[in-house]
């Protein structure tokens, strides 16, 4: 005879144990934990505040540890119990529908989504272009590395100067700090390396200028052809400059306790490739080209753990600076007989 | 049973599915005859939904949902074909990639006496058919 398992466990898409017995078992466990938490809290507070034949508990580390332990048990068990009770008699589909209705209530007054699970790309059409209708935003801010390097160089060298002042003060007051003095040399070495890294980032940022991508229409549709304009500013000589249209899948998954993201490029089309390009401050590199979305291509897709992204990628191999790569997301909507939005 | 043999639909189409259930037969104590015992089904849910498969964690979204309680089920003849209709959205399309698959399906979930559940699932395709102007 097999006893029903008082817990549920999911192995892949297979549920081990009966769902109801498992949920009831888990609910009973969390109820017991909740009651134990309440009991410990009541006992601790009573021993501390209620006068009786027992010696009163001091308000020290032990008291606060017990209070924190009991509060944690109550909070954790209470939340889990409530969640477990809500799950009884409710399928995943039903909960999904209820969550969807709550979302609809939040969205009341706003336009309903024409294309579910397709990103709207509202922020992609915020900025008007100078040559074409929209200027696409880049996914990463190019000055991020420079800002980080500046902050690191500033903080490290400030700390080093404070330590130097402490060492000098020690020598001044005839009580030299030899260990700290010895430590100053390796710390100074790291400080020099950080400063050099900062200068390199600064040179890169001043050499590799902004990348601008503009497009005449957005969102895009499979089978559509669109005009795009790329401008690369800066002062540099590039061995190669490439403009690509890519489509990639992105999956987020758990591996142990880590959350990992995997990407796979399913389409990569080189739209423009030029070698030995010289860019000056007053003479940026610019090019207009056609962006062709294949007719059978998958549209953009976004769900909590999976996505299909479309991007225009501008990359360059520069000398003496390292290569740069800027990515500009676009949204490809499914082709549908819906009225097109006014681009402005 | 789907209203189209190829089970291929596009956004805006109306999906029409006929479904029926044959509950297990039980022998009547009084007459000794075998009869369908539909009372073991406590409730039933029909969903038109998509879900993801592949390397990433599963995501899903129910597009159309209906729950039949005991009272409704008592008034229904489950072994006769019932009709489920839903107007399909324009996205997401059915998709089979390297890391990700998007599958559309009609799912029936039966809640039985004693807490057991039976799930029956039938896939269909949501594709693009409209060419760009």
Short mmCIF file of C-alpha atoms in Angstrom, two decimals:
data_model
loop_
_atom_site.label_atom_id
_atom_site.label_comp_id
_atom_site.label_asym_id
_atom_site.label_seq_id
_atom_site.Cartn_x
_atom_site.Cartn_y
_atom_site.Cartn_z
CA UNK A 1 0.00 0.00 0.00
CA UNK A 2 1.35 3.43 -0.95
CA UNK A 3 0.78 6.36 1.36
CA UNK A 4 0.00 9.69 -0.31
CA UNK A 5 2.94 12.09 -0.22
CA UNK A 6 2.10 15.15 1.90
CA UNK A 7 4.12 17.43 -0.40
CA UNK A 8 4.17 18.19 -4.09
CA UNK A 9 7.25 18.30 -6.24
CA UNK A 10 7.67 19.32 -9.82
CA UNK A 11 10.19 17.45 -11.97
CA UNK A 12 10.30 19.19 -15.30
CA UNK A 13 6.72 19.25 -16.54
CA UNK A 14 5.77 16.22 -14.43
CA UNK A 15 4.13 16.65 -11.06
CA UNK A 16 5.19 14.12 -8.43
CA UNK A 17 2.52 13.28 -5.86
CA UNK A 18 -1.13 14.23 -6.02
CA UNK A 19 -1.63 17.96 -6.32
CA UNK A 20 -4.33 18.29 -3.66
CA UNK A 21 -2.66 16.03 -1.07
CA UNK A 22 0.64 17.85 -1.62
CA UNK A 23 -0.93 21.30 -1.26
CA UNK A 24 -2.84 20.29 1.88
CA UNK A 25 0.32 18.75 3.39
CA UNK A 26 2.31 21.90 2.66
CA UNK A 27 -0.46 24.09 4.08
CA UNK A 28 -0.49 21.98 7.29
CA UNK A 29 3.29 22.30 7.60
CA UNK A 30 3.23 26.07 7.19
CA UNK A 31 0.28 26.37 9.59
CA UNK A 32 2.30 24.47 12.23
CA UNK A 33 5.32 26.69 11.57
CA UNK A 34 3.13 29.81 11.84
CA UNK A 35 1.70 28.64 15.19
CA UNK A 36 5.18 27.75 16.47
CA UNK A 37 6.31 31.29 15.57
CA UNK A 38 3.37 32.82 17.41
CA UNK A 39 4.09 30.59 20.44
CA UNK A 40 7.80 31.53 20.58
CA UNK A 41 6.98 35.25 20.20
CA UNK A 42 4.29 35.13 22.91
CA UNK A 43 6.57 33.20 25.28
CA UNK A 44 9.48 35.61 24.73
CA UNK A 45 7.35 38.72 25.20
CA UNK A 46 5.66 37.25 28.26
CA UNK A 47 8.98 36.37 29.87
CA UNK A 48 10.23 39.88 29.22
CA UNK A 49 7.19 42.03 30.10
CA UNK A 50 4.83 39.97 32.31
CA UNK A 51 5.74 39.86 35.99
CA UNK A 52 5.79 36.32 37.41
CA UNK A 53 7.76 33.84 39.49
CA UNK A 54 10.35 33.52 36.66
CA UNK A 55 13.30 35.91 36.30
CA UNK A 56 12.56 38.59 33.63
CA UNK A 57 14.38 38.16 30.31
CA UNK A 58 16.97 40.88 29.70
CA UNK A 59 16.54 43.04 26.56
CA UNK A 60 19.79 41.83 25.05
CA UNK A 61 20.99 39.93 22.02
CA UNK A 62 19.14 36.75 23.08
CA UNK A 63 15.79 38.56 23.37
CA UNK A 64 16.08 40.22 19.95
CA UNK A 65 17.29 36.96 18.34
CA UNK A 66 14.19 35.16 19.60
CA UNK A 67 11.90 38.00 18.47
CA UNK A 68 13.52 38.08 15.00
CA UNK A 69 13.32 34.28 14.70
CA UNK A 70 9.65 34.22 15.70
CA UNK A 71 8.76 37.17 13.43
CA UNK A 72 10.56 35.48 10.52
CA UNK A 73 8.69 32.23 11.09
CA UNK A 74 5.33 34.05 11.26
CA UNK A 75 6.02 36.09 8.14
CA UNK A 76 7.41 33.25 6.04
CA UNK A 77 4.87 30.64 7.13
CA UNK A 78 1.96 33.10 6.92
CA UNK A 79 2.82 34.11 3.35
CA UNK A 80 3.37 30.51 2.24
CA UNK A 81 0.15 29.39 3.93
CA UNK A 82 -1.88 32.11 2.24
CA UNK A 83 -0.33 31.25 -1.13
CA UNK A 84 -0.99 27.54 -0.64
CA UNK A 85 -4.63 28.13 0.33
CA UNK A 86 -5.16 30.35 -2.72
CA UNK A 87 -3.79 27.58 -4.94
CA UNK A 88 -6.28 24.95 -3.77
CA UNK A 89 -8.89 24.30 -6.43
CA UNK A 90 -7.34 26.80 -8.80
CA UNK A 91 -5.53 25.77 -11.95
CA UNK A 92 -2.56 27.62 -13.47
CA UNK A 93 -4.78 28.69 -16.35
CA UNK A 94 -7.38 30.16 -13.99
CA UNK A 95 -4.76 32.08 -12.02
CA UNK A 96 -3.30 33.37 -15.28
CA UNK A 97 -6.72 34.61 -16.38
CA UNK A 98 -7.31 36.29 -13.01
CA UNK A 99 -3.92 38.00 -13.24
CA UNK A 100 -4.77 39.09 -16.79
CA UNK A 101 -8.07 40.59 -15.62
CA UNK A 102 -6.28 42.51 -12.87
CA UNK A 103 -3.87 43.79 -15.53
CA UNK A 104 -6.81 44.87 -17.70
CA UNK A 105 -8.32 46.77 -14.77
CA UNK A 106 -5.03 48.59 -14.33
CA UNK A 107 -4.97 49.42 -18.03
CA UNK A 108 -8.56 50.73 -18.13
CA UNK A 109 -8.73 53.96 -20.04
CA UNK A 110 -5.67 53.06 -22.09
CA UNK A 111 -5.81 51.50 -25.53
CA UNK A 112 -6.03 47.70 -25.56
CA UNK A 113 -2.99 45.87 -26.86
CA UNK A 114 -3.23 45.17 -30.57
CA UNK A 115 -0.43 42.65 -30.42
CA UNK A 116 -0.14 40.69 -27.19
CA UNK A 117 3.40 39.62 -26.21
CA UNK A 118 4.92 42.03 -28.73
CA UNK A 119 6.87 44.89 -27.12
CA UNK A 120 5.26 48.24 -27.78
CA UNK A 121 8.55 50.04 -28.27
CA UNK A 122 7.04 53.33 -27.13
CA UNK A 123 10.41 54.71 -26.03
CA UNK A 124 11.81 53.92 -29.50
CA UNK A 125 9.71 56.65 -31.09
CA UNK A 126 10.23 59.32 -28.42
CA UNK A 127 12.98 61.10 -30.22
CA UNK A 128 12.45 62.66 -33.67
CA UNK A 129 15.29 62.36 -36.16
CA UNK A 130 16.95 65.11 -38.18
CA UNK A 131 17.04 63.24 -41.49
CA UNK A 132 14.37 60.58 -41.03
CA UNK A 133 11.30 60.34 -38.78
CA UNK A 134 12.71 58.68 -35.67
CA UNK A 135 16.08 58.57 -33.95
CA UNK A 136 16.52 55.14 -32.34
CA UNK A 137 17.91 54.95 -28.81
CA UNK A 138 20.95 52.75 -28.15
CA UNK A 139 20.65 49.97 -25.56
CA UNK A 140 23.73 51.00 -23.66
CA UNK A 141 25.03 54.42 -22.78
CA UNK A 142 28.56 54.66 -24.23
CA UNK A 143 29.76 56.87 -21.38
CA UNK A 144 28.90 54.24 -18.76
CA UNK A 145 32.39 52.71 -18.74
CA UNK A 146 34.00 56.12 -18.59
CA UNK A 147 31.78 57.18 -15.67
CA UNK A 148 32.59 53.97 -13.80
CA UNK A 149 36.33 54.38 -14.46
CA UNK A 150 36.19 58.02 -13.29
CA UNK A 151 34.41 57.07 -10.05
CA UNK A 152 36.86 54.21 -9.39
CA UNK A 153 39.96 56.31 -10.08
CA UNK A 154 38.66 59.14 -7.92
CA UNK A 155 37.67 56.95 -4.97
CA UNK A 156 40.79 54.78 -4.98
CA UNK A 157 43.20 57.70 -5.15
CA UNK A 158 41.25 59.66 -2.52
CA UNK A 159 41.57 56.73 -0.12
CA UNK A 160 45.28 56.45 -0.96
CA UNK A 161 45.81 60.17 -0.21
CA UNK A 162 44.02 59.82 3.15
CA UNK A 163 46.27 56.87 4.04
CA UNK A 164 49.30 58.90 2.95
CA UNK A 165 48.22 61.74 5.23
CA UNK A 166 47.89 59.25 8.13
CA UNK A 167 51.42 57.91 7.46
CA UNK A 168 52.90 61.41 7.29
CA UNK A 169 51.11 62.35 10.51
CA UNK A 170 52.61 59.23 12.13
CA UNK A 171 56.13 60.22 11.12
CA UNK A 172 55.44 63.81 12.22
CA UNK A 173 54.39 62.70 15.71
CA UNK A 174 57.34 60.28 16.08
CA UNK A 175 55.07 57.21 16.00
CA UNK A 176 55.57 55.85 12.46
CA UNK A 177 53.07 53.31 11.13
CA UNK A 178 55.39 50.92 9.31
CA UNK A 179 52.77 48.41 8.15
CA UNK A 180 50.63 51.14 6.64
CA UNK A 181 53.72 52.70 5.06
CA UNK A 182 54.59 49.36 3.46
CA UNK A 183 51.05 48.95 2.22
CA UNK A 184 51.11 52.36 0.53
CA UNK A 185 53.42 51.10 -2.26
CA UNK A 186 51.21 48.30 -3.65
CA UNK A 187 48.17 50.51 -3.18
CA UNK A 188 49.92 53.24 -5.16
CA UNK A 189 50.60 50.71 -7.93
CA UNK A 190 46.89 49.87 -8.15
CA UNK A 191 46.11 53.61 -8.11
CA UNK A 192 48.41 54.18 -11.10
CA UNK A 193 46.79 51.28 -12.98
CA UNK A 194 43.30 52.69 -12.26
CA UNK A 195 44.40 56.14 -13.46
CA UNK A 196 45.84 54.68 -16.68
CA UNK A 197 42.60 52.79 -17.27
CA UNK A 198 40.65 56.01 -16.74
CA UNK A 199 42.85 57.89 -19.23
CA UNK A 200 42.35 55.07 -21.76
CA UNK A 201 38.56 55.26 -21.37
CA UNK A 202 38.73 59.03 -21.68
CA UNK A 203 40.74 58.79 -24.93
CA UNK A 204 38.32 56.21 -26.27
CA UNK A 205 35.29 58.29 -25.40
CA UNK A 206 36.76 61.36 -27.01
CA UNK A 207 37.87 59.43 -30.09
CA UNK A 208 34.85 57.18 -30.65
CA UNK A 209 31.99 59.59 -30.95
CA UNK A 210 28.26 59.00 -30.80
CA UNK A 211 26.48 56.61 -33.16
CA UNK A 212 23.14 57.81 -34.50
CA UNK A 213 20.62 55.60 -36.25
CA UNK A 214 17.44 57.06 -37.73
CA UNK A 215 14.56 55.29 -39.38
CA UNK A 216 11.61 56.48 -41.47
CA UNK A 217 8.92 54.25 -39.93
CA UNK A 218 8.38 52.32 -36.74
CA UNK A 219 7.29 49.64 -35.78
CA UNK A 220 8.42 47.46 -38.65
CA UNK A 221 6.61 44.54 -40.24
CA UNK A 222 7.82 41.31 -41.88
CA UNK A 223 8.21 41.80 -45.62
CA UNK A 224 8.56 45.56 -45.21
CA UNK A 225 11.34 47.74 -46.56
CA UNK A 226 12.41 50.80 -44.59
CA UNK A 227 14.89 53.63 -45.00
CA UNK A 228 17.52 53.97 -42.31
CA UNK A 229 20.33 56.47 -41.83
CA UNK A 230 23.48 55.85 -39.79
CA UNK A 231 25.85 58.57 -38.61
CA UNK A 232 29.13 57.80 -36.84
CA UNK A 233 30.74 60.77 -35.16
CA UNK A 234 34.21 61.04 -33.67
CA UNK A 235 37.81 61.34 -34.75
CA UNK A 236 39.34 58.04 -35.70
CA UNK A 237 40.47 55.72 -38.44
CA UNK A 238 38.50 52.53 -38.64
CA UNK A 239 39.76 49.32 -40.18
CA UNK A 240 36.17 48.26 -40.68
CA UNK A 241 32.72 49.69 -40.08
CA UNK A 242 29.73 47.39 -40.25
CA UNK A 243 25.98 47.87 -39.99
CA UNK A 244 23.96 44.69 -39.34
CA UNK A 245 20.35 43.79 -38.88
CA UNK A 246 20.01 40.93 -36.44
CA UNK A 247 17.26 38.87 -34.87
CA UNK A 248 18.08 36.86 -31.78
CA UNK A 249 16.34 34.59 -29.33
CA UNK A 250 16.85 35.15 -25.64
CA UNK A 251 16.03 32.64 -22.92
CA UNK A 252 16.31 33.15 -19.18
CA UNK A 253 16.65 30.06 -17.04
CA UNK A 254 17.79 28.93 -13.63
CA UNK A 255 20.88 26.82 -13.19
CA UNK A 256 21.12 25.90 -9.53
CA UNK A 257 20.78 29.19 -7.71
CA UNK A 258 22.01 31.26 -10.68
CA UNK A 259 19.81 32.95 -13.23
CA UNK A 260 21.36 32.64 -16.67
CA UNK A 261 20.54 34.22 -19.99
CA UNK A 262 21.27 32.45 -23.26
CA UNK A 263 21.11 34.14 -26.65
CA UNK A 264 21.09 32.70 -30.12
CA UNK A 265 21.28 34.73 -33.31
CA UNK A 266 18.76 33.43 -35.81
CA UNK A 267 19.25 36.08 -38.48
CA UNK A 268 22.21 38.28 -39.22
CA UNK A 269 22.24 40.38 -42.33
CA UNK A 270 25.14 42.68 -43.10
CA UNK A 271 23.59 45.80 -44.57
CA UNK A 272 26.67 47.90 -44.93
CA UNK A 273 30.37 47.12 -44.58
CA UNK A 274 33.22 49.48 -45.34
CA UNK A 275 36.95 49.17 -44.81
CA UNK A 276 39.53 51.85 -43.95
CA UNK A 277 37.11 54.56 -42.95
CA UNK A 278 38.46 57.88 -41.71
CA UNK A 279 36.18 59.99 -39.54
CA UNK A 280 36.96 63.57 -38.54
CA UNK A 281 35.23 65.91 -36.14
CA UNK A 282 33.73 67.99 -38.94
CA UNK A 283 33.23 65.06 -41.31
CA UNK A 284 31.22 62.22 -39.75
CA UNK A 285 30.60 58.98 -41.60
CA UNK A 286 27.02 58.75 -42.74
CA UNK A 287 25.14 56.41 -44.95
CA UNK A 288 21.53 55.79 -45.91
CA UNK A 289 20.37 52.27 -46.68
CA UNK A 290 17.34 50.06 -46.97
CA UNK A 291 16.33 47.85 -44.08
CA UNK A 292 14.56 44.78 -45.43
CA UNK A 293 12.67 42.55 -43.02
CA UNK A 294 12.25 39.03 -44.47
CA UNK A 295 8.60 38.22 -45.12
CA UNK A 296 8.58 34.94 -43.20
CA UNK A 297 10.46 36.31 -40.21
CA UNK A 298 9.30 35.96 -36.63
CA UNK A 299 8.00 39.14 -35.06
CA UNK A 300 9.43 40.65 -31.87
CA UNK A 301 8.31 38.75 -28.81
CA UNK A 302 8.63 39.35 -25.10
CA UNK A 303 7.44 37.20 -22.21
CA UNK A 304 8.85 37.05 -18.67
CA UNK A 305 11.57 34.47 -19.48
CA UNK A 306 11.79 34.38 -23.27
CA UNK A 307 12.17 36.91 -26.03
CA UNK A 308 12.84 37.44 -29.73
CA UNK A 309 14.69 40.72 -30.34
CA UNK A 310 15.40 42.64 -33.52
CA UNK A 311 18.32 45.06 -33.52
CA UNK A 312 20.39 47.25 -35.80
CA UNK A 313 24.01 46.85 -34.75
CA UNK A 314 26.73 49.32 -35.70
CA UNK A 315 30.22 48.01 -34.96
CA UNK A 316 33.67 49.24 -35.79
CA UNK A 317 37.24 48.02 -35.53
CA UNK A 318 39.23 51.08 -34.65
CA UNK A 319 42.91 51.95 -34.32
CA UNK A 320 44.43 52.73 -31.84
CA UNK A 321 41.19 52.46 -29.86
CA UNK A 322 39.55 49.09 -29.27
CA UNK A 323 36.50 48.02 -31.24
CA UNK A 324 33.11 49.48 -30.45
CA UNK A 325 29.64 48.08 -30.90
CA UNK A 326 26.35 49.89 -30.52
CA UNK A 327 23.01 48.18 -30.63
CA UNK A 328 19.70 49.83 -31.54
CA UNK A 329 16.58 47.76 -30.86
CA UNK A 330 13.62 47.91 -33.23
CA UNK A 331 10.21 46.28 -32.93
CA UNK A 332 8.91 44.02 -35.68
CA UNK A 333 5.16 43.60 -35.38
CA UNK A 334 3.23 40.78 -37.02
CA UNK A 335 1.72 41.75 -40.33
CA UNK A 336 -1.97 42.44 -39.71
CA UNK A 337 -4.73 44.36 -41.46
CA UNK A 338 -4.78 47.12 -38.87
CA UNK A 339 -4.58 50.85 -39.60
CA UNK A 340 -1.03 52.14 -39.37
CA UNK A 341 -0.31 54.77 -36.75
CA UNK A 342 0.59 58.27 -37.74
CA UNK A 343 4.36 58.35 -37.42
CA UNK A 344 4.34 61.83 -35.91
CA UNK B 1 -11.91 18.40 -33.22
CA UNK B 2 -10.78 21.63 -34.87
CA UNK B 3 -12.88 23.48 -37.43
CA UNK B 4 -9.93 23.34 -39.88
CA UNK B 5 -8.25 20.13 -40.82
CA UNK B 6 -4.76 21.63 -41.03
CA UNK B 7 -5.26 23.30 -37.62
CA UNK B 8 -3.68 26.46 -39.00
CA UNK B 9 -5.17 29.83 -38.10
CA UNK B 10 -4.18 33.46 -38.36
CA UNK B 11 -4.86 36.49 -36.17
CA UNK B 12 -8.47 37.62 -36.17
CA UNK B 13 -9.78 34.19 -37.20
CA UNK B 14 -12.39 32.48 -35.08
CA UNK B 15 -11.23 29.17 -33.71
CA UNK B 16 -14.03 26.69 -33.31
CA UNK B 17 -13.38 23.41 -31.52
CA UNK B 18 -15.76 20.59 -30.78
CA UNK B 19 -14.97 18.59 -27.69
CA UNK B 20 -16.62 15.83 -25.74
CA UNK B 21 -15.74 13.63 -22.77
CA UNK B 22 -16.53 10.02 -22.20
CA UNK B 23 -16.49 9.54 -18.43
CA UNK B 24 -15.76 6.04 -17.14
CA UNK B 25 -18.68 3.64 -17.06
CA UNK B 26 -19.95 2.31 -13.76
CA UNK B 27 -22.37 -0.52 -13.07
CA UNK B 28 -25.61 0.51 -11.38
CA UNK B 29 -26.27 -1.38 -8.14
CA UNK B 30 -30.02 -1.37 -8.68
CA UNK B 31 -30.30 -2.34 -12.34
CA UNK B 32 -26.88 -3.90 -12.92
CA UNK B 33 -26.51 -1.92 -16.17
CA UNK B 34 -23.40 0.01 -17.15
CA UNK B 35 -23.83 3.80 -17.46
CA UNK B 36 -21.67 6.92 -17.87
CA UNK B 37 -20.87 8.36 -14.47
CA UNK B 38 -20.35 12.07 -15.08
CA UNK B 39 -20.69 12.95 -11.40
CA UNK B 40 -17.01 12.19 -10.75
CA UNK B 41 -16.14 15.36 -12.68
CA UNK B 42 -16.40 18.23 -10.22
CA UNK B 43 -15.49 21.01 -12.58
CA UNK B 44 -13.98 21.52 -15.99
CA UNK B 45 -11.91 24.27 -17.54
CA UNK B 46 -11.35 25.00 -21.22
CA UNK B 47 -8.52 27.30 -22.26
CA UNK B 48 -7.17 28.61 -25.53
CA UNK B 49 -3.63 29.52 -24.71
CA UNK B 50 0.00 29.74 -25.77
CA UNK B 51 3.03 28.53 -23.87
CA UNK B 52 6.77 28.52 -24.44
CA UNK B 53 9.05 25.52 -24.56
CA UNK B 54 12.81 25.32 -24.80
CA UNK B 55 15.81 26.39 -22.82
CA UNK B 56 14.17 29.23 -20.90
CA UNK B 57 11.62 28.82 -18.16
CA UNK B 58 8.09 28.24 -19.34
CA UNK B 59 5.85 31.25 -19.92
CA UNK B 60 2.23 30.98 -20.86
CA UNK B 61 -0.79 33.17 -21.41
CA UNK B 62 -4.41 32.13 -21.50
CA UNK B 63 -6.27 33.89 -24.29
CA UNK B 64 -9.76 32.47 -23.72
CA UNK B 65 -10.93 30.65 -20.63
CA UNK B 66 -14.16 29.11 -19.39
CA UNK B 67 -14.85 27.22 -16.21
CA UNK B 68 -17.82 24.89 -15.85
CA UNK B 69 -18.95 24.27 -12.28
CA UNK B 70 -20.88 21.25 -11.01
CA UNK B 71 -24.28 22.82 -11.69
CA UNK B 72 -23.38 23.58 -15.31
CA UNK B 73 -21.84 20.16 -15.82
CA UNK B 74 -24.98 18.47 -14.49
CA UNK B 75 -27.02 20.22 -17.16
CA UNK B 76 -24.60 19.24 -19.94
CA UNK B 77 -24.37 16.03 -21.87
CA UNK B 78 -20.58 15.66 -21.84
CA UNK B 79 -20.48 12.75 -24.26
CA UNK B 80 -22.20 14.95 -26.87
CA UNK B 81 -19.97 17.41 -28.78
CA UNK B 82 -19.63 20.81 -27.08
CA UNK B 83 -18.43 23.87 -28.95
CA UNK B 84 -15.61 26.14 -27.86
CA UNK B 85 -15.17 29.34 -29.88
CA UNK B 86 -12.58 32.06 -29.57
CA UNK B 87 -11.40 34.91 -31.73
CA UNK B 88 -7.65 34.55 -32.02
CA UNK B 89 -5.25 37.44 -31.42
CA UNK B 90 -2.65 38.64 -33.92
CA UNK B 91 0.26 37.52 -31.77
CA UNK B 92 2.35 35.70 -30.73
CA UNK B 93 2.70 33.47 -33.75
CA UNK B 94 3.52 29.80 -33.38
CA UNK B 95 7.28 29.60 -33.59
CA UNK B 96 9.97 26.97 -33.60
CA UNK B 97 13.45 28.34 -32.99
CA UNK B 98 16.71 27.13 -31.52
CA UNK B 99 16.19 28.15 -27.90
CA UNK B 100 12.50 28.83 -27.93
CA UNK B 101 9.25 27.38 -29.21
CA UNK B 102 5.89 29.08 -28.94
CA UNK B 103 3.01 26.63 -29.00
CA UNK B 104 -0.71 27.39 -29.17
CA UNK B 105 -3.14 24.84 -27.81
CA UNK B 106 -6.63 24.14 -26.61
CA UNK B 107 -6.45 22.67 -23.13
CA UNK B 108 -9.16 20.88 -21.17
CA UNK B 109 -8.60 20.39 -17.49
CA UNK B 110 -10.92 18.09 -15.58
CA UNK B 111 -11.10 18.26 -11.79
CA UNK B 112 -12.20 14.90 -10.46
CA UNK B 113 -13.51 13.79 -7.13
CA UNK B 114 -10.66 13.27 -4.66
CA UNK B 115 -8.56 16.07 -6.11
CA UNK B 116 -7.21 14.31 -9.19
CA UNK B 117 -6.90 16.26 -12.40
CA UNK B 118 -6.84 15.18 -16.03
CA UNK B 119 -5.41 17.46 -18.67
CA UNK B 120 -6.00 17.01 -22.40
CA UNK B 121 -4.20 19.31 -24.77
CA UNK B 122 -4.48 19.75 -28.54
CA UNK B 123 -2.04 21.97 -30.43
CA UNK B 124 -2.81 24.26 -33.34
CA UNK B 125 -0.83 26.84 -35.31
CA UNK B 126 -1.25 30.61 -35.27
CA UNK B 127 0.50 32.02 -38.31
CA UNK B 128 0.70 35.19 -40.35
CA UNK B 129 -1.12 35.14 -43.64
CA UNK B 130 -1.61 38.80 -44.42
CA UNK B 131 1.08 40.20 -46.65
CA UNK B 132 2.23 43.76 -46.10
CA UNK B 133 0.58 46.45 -48.23
#
